[in-house]
């Protein structure tokens, strides 16, 4: 059974204070690890897909990295508008289904 | 980009009422749609996978008679919560797979429906 564990559960940062979010996973045959952003009362918004260990993707202040056991979402010099819940999900080799973690709620204080 | 529309965004109704939620793919044909339920501070839990023209596949522990799913066309899937009770109150989210789309995005999500049963 695929499992995804995200930490920390919540993170408060001062504006400009860089940090990282962690996503640990176990999956039979990884067909992709996905990062999403979710704002309150909204559906997940796609950020990145990573497929293999060593891969990195960047978008503005966000950078996602992947190893064989975990992924990190690095946030550089965050702004208040980066406040959201960040979700990690994996897809295995058997289907198009995604298994999600519980998310990390990020709050960036001005 | 691929857009999924979910309606209504919020529903408040009395216990015992049946509620229908619609999920539409606006600019692509979705052969597969997914229905999730999300509790506060919890992950998205997959309820069922819906394939156009066939019966939905429900996850373990999800009552198929309580949560009726219909995927009658390539652009529309519906979830009906039958005889809803307060414990059915939750945030329901649908997603759709675009078989012709970017494989980097296996699912496109709607904006969810907040269901509150009084």
PDB file of C-alpha atoms in Angstrom, chain B residues 4-108:
ATOM      1  CA  UNK B   4     -12.513  21.174 -14.340  1.00  0.00           C
ATOM      2  CA  UNK B   5     -15.670  22.840 -13.071  1.00  0.00           C
ATOM      3  CA  UNK B   6     -17.416  21.597  -9.938  1.00  0.00           C
ATOM      4  CA  UNK B   7     -20.887  22.711  -8.906  1.00  0.00           C
ATOM      5  CA  UNK B   8     -22.219  23.740  -6.484  1.00  0.00           C
ATOM      6  CA  UNK B   9     -19.362  25.181  -4.469  1.00  0.00           C
ATOM      7  CA  UNK B  10     -21.360  25.080  -1.268  1.00  0.00           C
ATOM      8  CA  UNK B  11     -24.481  23.259  -0.127  1.00  0.00           C
ATOM      9  CA  UNK B  12     -26.351  23.518   3.163  1.00  0.00           C
ATOM     10  CA  UNK B  13     -29.333  21.235   3.595  1.00  0.00           C
ATOM     11  CA  UNK B  14     -31.405  19.315   6.090  1.00  0.00           C
ATOM     12  CA  UNK B  15     -30.716  15.779   7.239  1.00  0.00           C
ATOM     13  CA  UNK B  16     -32.360  13.203   4.988  1.00  0.00           C
ATOM     14  CA  UNK B  17     -31.982  15.246   1.813  1.00  0.00           C
ATOM     15  CA  UNK B  18     -30.179  13.850  -1.233  1.00  0.00           C
ATOM     16  CA  UNK B  19     -27.563  16.136  -2.741  1.00  0.00           C
ATOM     17  CA  UNK B  20     -26.079  15.989  -6.246  1.00  0.00           C
ATOM     18  CA  UNK B  21     -22.648  17.391  -7.077  1.00  0.00           C
ATOM     19  CA  UNK B  22     -21.559  17.861 -10.681  1.00  0.00           C
ATOM     20  CA  UNK B  23     -18.054  17.660 -12.086  1.00  0.00           C
ATOM     21  CA  UNK B  24     -17.433  18.831 -15.656  1.00  0.00           C
ATOM     22  CA  UNK B  25     -14.331  18.854 -17.793  1.00  0.00           C
ATOM     23  CA  UNK B  26     -14.691  22.076 -19.794  1.00  0.00           C
ATOM     24  CA  UNK B  27     -12.096  21.765 -22.533  1.00  0.00           C
ATOM     25  CA  UNK B  28     -11.228  18.082 -22.738  1.00  0.00           C
ATOM     26  CA  UNK B  29     -12.856  14.686 -22.711  1.00  0.00           C
ATOM     27  CA  UNK B  30     -12.286  12.890 -19.448  1.00  0.00           C
ATOM     28  CA  UNK B  31     -12.354   9.127 -19.729  1.00  0.00           C
ATOM     29  CA  UNK B  32     -11.711   8.834 -16.007  1.00  0.00           C
ATOM     30  CA  UNK B  33     -12.859  11.011 -13.125  1.00  0.00           C
ATOM     31  CA  UNK B  34     -12.075  10.673  -9.447  1.00  0.00           C
ATOM     32  CA  UNK B  35     -14.052  11.689  -6.359  1.00  0.00           C
ATOM     33  CA  UNK B  36     -12.287  12.617  -3.123  1.00  0.00           C
ATOM     34  CA  UNK B  37     -13.385  13.563   0.358  1.00  0.00           C
ATOM     35  CA  UNK B  38     -11.295  15.828   2.552  1.00  0.00           C
ATOM     36  CA  UNK B  39     -11.644  16.288   6.305  1.00  0.00           C
ATOM     37  CA  UNK B  40      -9.990  19.196   8.151  1.00  0.00           C
ATOM     38  CA  UNK B  41      -6.250  18.635   8.560  1.00  0.00           C
ATOM     39  CA  UNK B  42      -6.528  15.347   6.690  1.00  0.00           C
ATOM     40  CA  UNK B  43      -5.377  14.246   3.290  1.00  0.00           C
ATOM     41  CA  UNK B  44      -7.615  13.869   0.264  1.00  0.00           C
ATOM     42  CA  UNK B  45      -9.176  10.413   0.543  1.00  0.00           C
ATOM     43  CA  UNK B  46     -10.114   8.756  -2.722  1.00  0.00           C
ATOM     44  CA  UNK B  47     -13.733   7.621  -2.626  1.00  0.00           C
ATOM     45  CA  UNK B  48     -14.200   6.192  -6.087  1.00  0.00           C
ATOM     46  CA  UNK B  49     -12.917   6.100  -9.634  1.00  0.00           C
ATOM     47  CA  UNK B  50     -15.446   6.757 -12.349  1.00  0.00           C
ATOM     48  CA  UNK B  51     -15.013   5.585 -15.937  1.00  0.00           C
ATOM     49  CA  UNK B  52     -17.274   6.864 -18.689  1.00  0.00           C
ATOM     50  CA  UNK B  53     -19.979   4.389 -19.577  1.00  0.00           C
ATOM     51  CA  UNK B  54     -19.217   1.887 -16.828  1.00  0.00           C
ATOM     52  CA  UNK B  55     -19.812   1.421 -13.129  1.00  0.00           C
ATOM     53  CA  UNK B  56     -17.653   3.308 -10.684  1.00  0.00           C
ATOM     54  CA  UNK B  57     -15.002   1.521  -8.660  1.00  0.00           C
ATOM     55  CA  UNK B  58     -15.364   2.328  -4.982  1.00  0.00           C
ATOM     56  CA  UNK B  59     -12.581   2.306  -2.413  1.00  0.00           C
ATOM     57  CA  UNK B  60     -12.821   0.052   0.594  1.00  0.00           C
ATOM     58  CA  UNK B  61     -15.160   1.410   3.232  1.00  0.00           C
ATOM     59  CA  UNK B  62     -17.099   3.700   0.887  1.00  0.00           C
ATOM     60  CA  UNK B  63     -20.806   2.845   0.706  1.00  0.00           C
ATOM     61  CA  UNK B  64     -21.816   2.673  -2.933  1.00  0.00           C
ATOM     62  CA  UNK B  65     -25.513   2.990  -2.045  1.00  0.00           C
ATOM     63  CA  UNK B  66     -24.814   6.148  -0.062  1.00  0.00           C
ATOM     64  CA  UNK B  67     -22.553   7.785  -2.643  1.00  0.00           C
ATOM     65  CA  UNK B  68     -23.995   7.228  -6.108  1.00  0.00           C
ATOM     66  CA  UNK B  69     -21.674   8.063  -8.975  1.00  0.00           C
ATOM     67  CA  UNK B  70     -22.724   8.474 -12.586  1.00  0.00           C
ATOM     68  CA  UNK B  71     -20.358   9.160 -15.476  1.00  0.00           C
ATOM     69  CA  UNK B  72     -22.745   9.236 -18.393  1.00  0.00           C
ATOM     70  CA  UNK B  73     -20.667  11.373 -20.737  1.00  0.00           C
ATOM     71  CA  UNK B  74     -17.020  12.162 -21.396  1.00  0.00           C
ATOM     72  CA  UNK B  75     -17.384  15.582 -19.799  1.00  0.00           C
ATOM     73  CA  UNK B  76     -19.676  15.004 -16.837  1.00  0.00           C
ATOM     74  CA  UNK B  77     -19.619  12.920 -13.678  1.00  0.00           C
ATOM     75  CA  UNK B  78     -22.038  13.329 -10.802  1.00  0.00           C
ATOM     76  CA  UNK B  79     -21.853  12.327  -7.151  1.00  0.00           C
ATOM     77  CA  UNK B  80     -25.152  12.002  -5.304  1.00  0.00           C
ATOM     78  CA  UNK B  81     -25.062  11.782  -1.539  1.00  0.00           C
ATOM     79  CA  UNK B  82     -28.298   9.983  -0.731  1.00  0.00           C
ATOM     80  CA  UNK B  83     -30.247  10.629   2.462  1.00  0.00           C
ATOM     81  CA  UNK B  84     -27.437  12.787   3.783  1.00  0.00           C
ATOM     82  CA  UNK B  85     -26.766  12.996   7.516  1.00  0.00           C
ATOM     83  CA  UNK B  86     -24.511  15.320   9.540  1.00  0.00           C
ATOM     84  CA  UNK B  87     -21.639  12.837   9.400  1.00  0.00           C
ATOM     85  CA  UNK B  88     -21.619  13.230   5.606  1.00  0.00           C
ATOM     86  CA  UNK B  89     -20.674  16.881   6.002  1.00  0.00           C
ATOM     87  CA  UNK B  90     -17.300  17.355   4.373  1.00  0.00           C
ATOM     88  CA  UNK B  91     -15.374  18.905   1.479  1.00  0.00           C
ATOM     89  CA  UNK B  92     -15.822  16.863  -1.699  1.00  0.00           C
ATOM     90  CA  UNK B  93     -13.408  17.321  -4.592  1.00  0.00           C
ATOM     91  CA  UNK B  94     -13.489  15.840  -8.062  1.00  0.00           C
ATOM     92  CA  UNK B  95     -10.689  15.458 -10.561  1.00  0.00           C
ATOM     93  CA  UNK B  96     -10.495  14.372 -14.164  1.00  0.00           C
ATOM     94  CA  UNK B  97      -7.893  12.696 -16.297  1.00  0.00           C
ATOM     95  CA  UNK B  98      -7.206  14.061 -19.759  1.00  0.00           C
ATOM     96  CA  UNK B  99      -5.888  11.120 -21.803  1.00  0.00           C
ATOM     97  CA  UNK B 100      -4.645  13.508 -24.503  1.00  0.00           C
ATOM     98  CA  UNK B 101      -3.123  15.948 -22.078  1.00  0.00           C
ATOM     99  CA  UNK B 102       0.220  16.554 -20.417  1.00  0.00           C
ATOM    100  CA  UNK B 103       1.308  13.338 -18.699  1.00  0.00           C
ATOM    101  CA  UNK B 104       3.034  15.461 -16.051  1.00  0.00           C
ATOM    102  CA  UNK B 105      -0.430  16.274 -14.716  1.00  0.00           C
ATOM    103  CA  UNK B 106      -2.316  13.005 -14.294  1.00  0.00           C
ATOM    104  CA  UNK B 107      -5.373  14.685 -12.785  1.00  0.00           C
ATOM    105  CA  UNK B 108      -6.990  18.116 -13.011  1.00  0.00           C
TER     106      UNK B 108
END
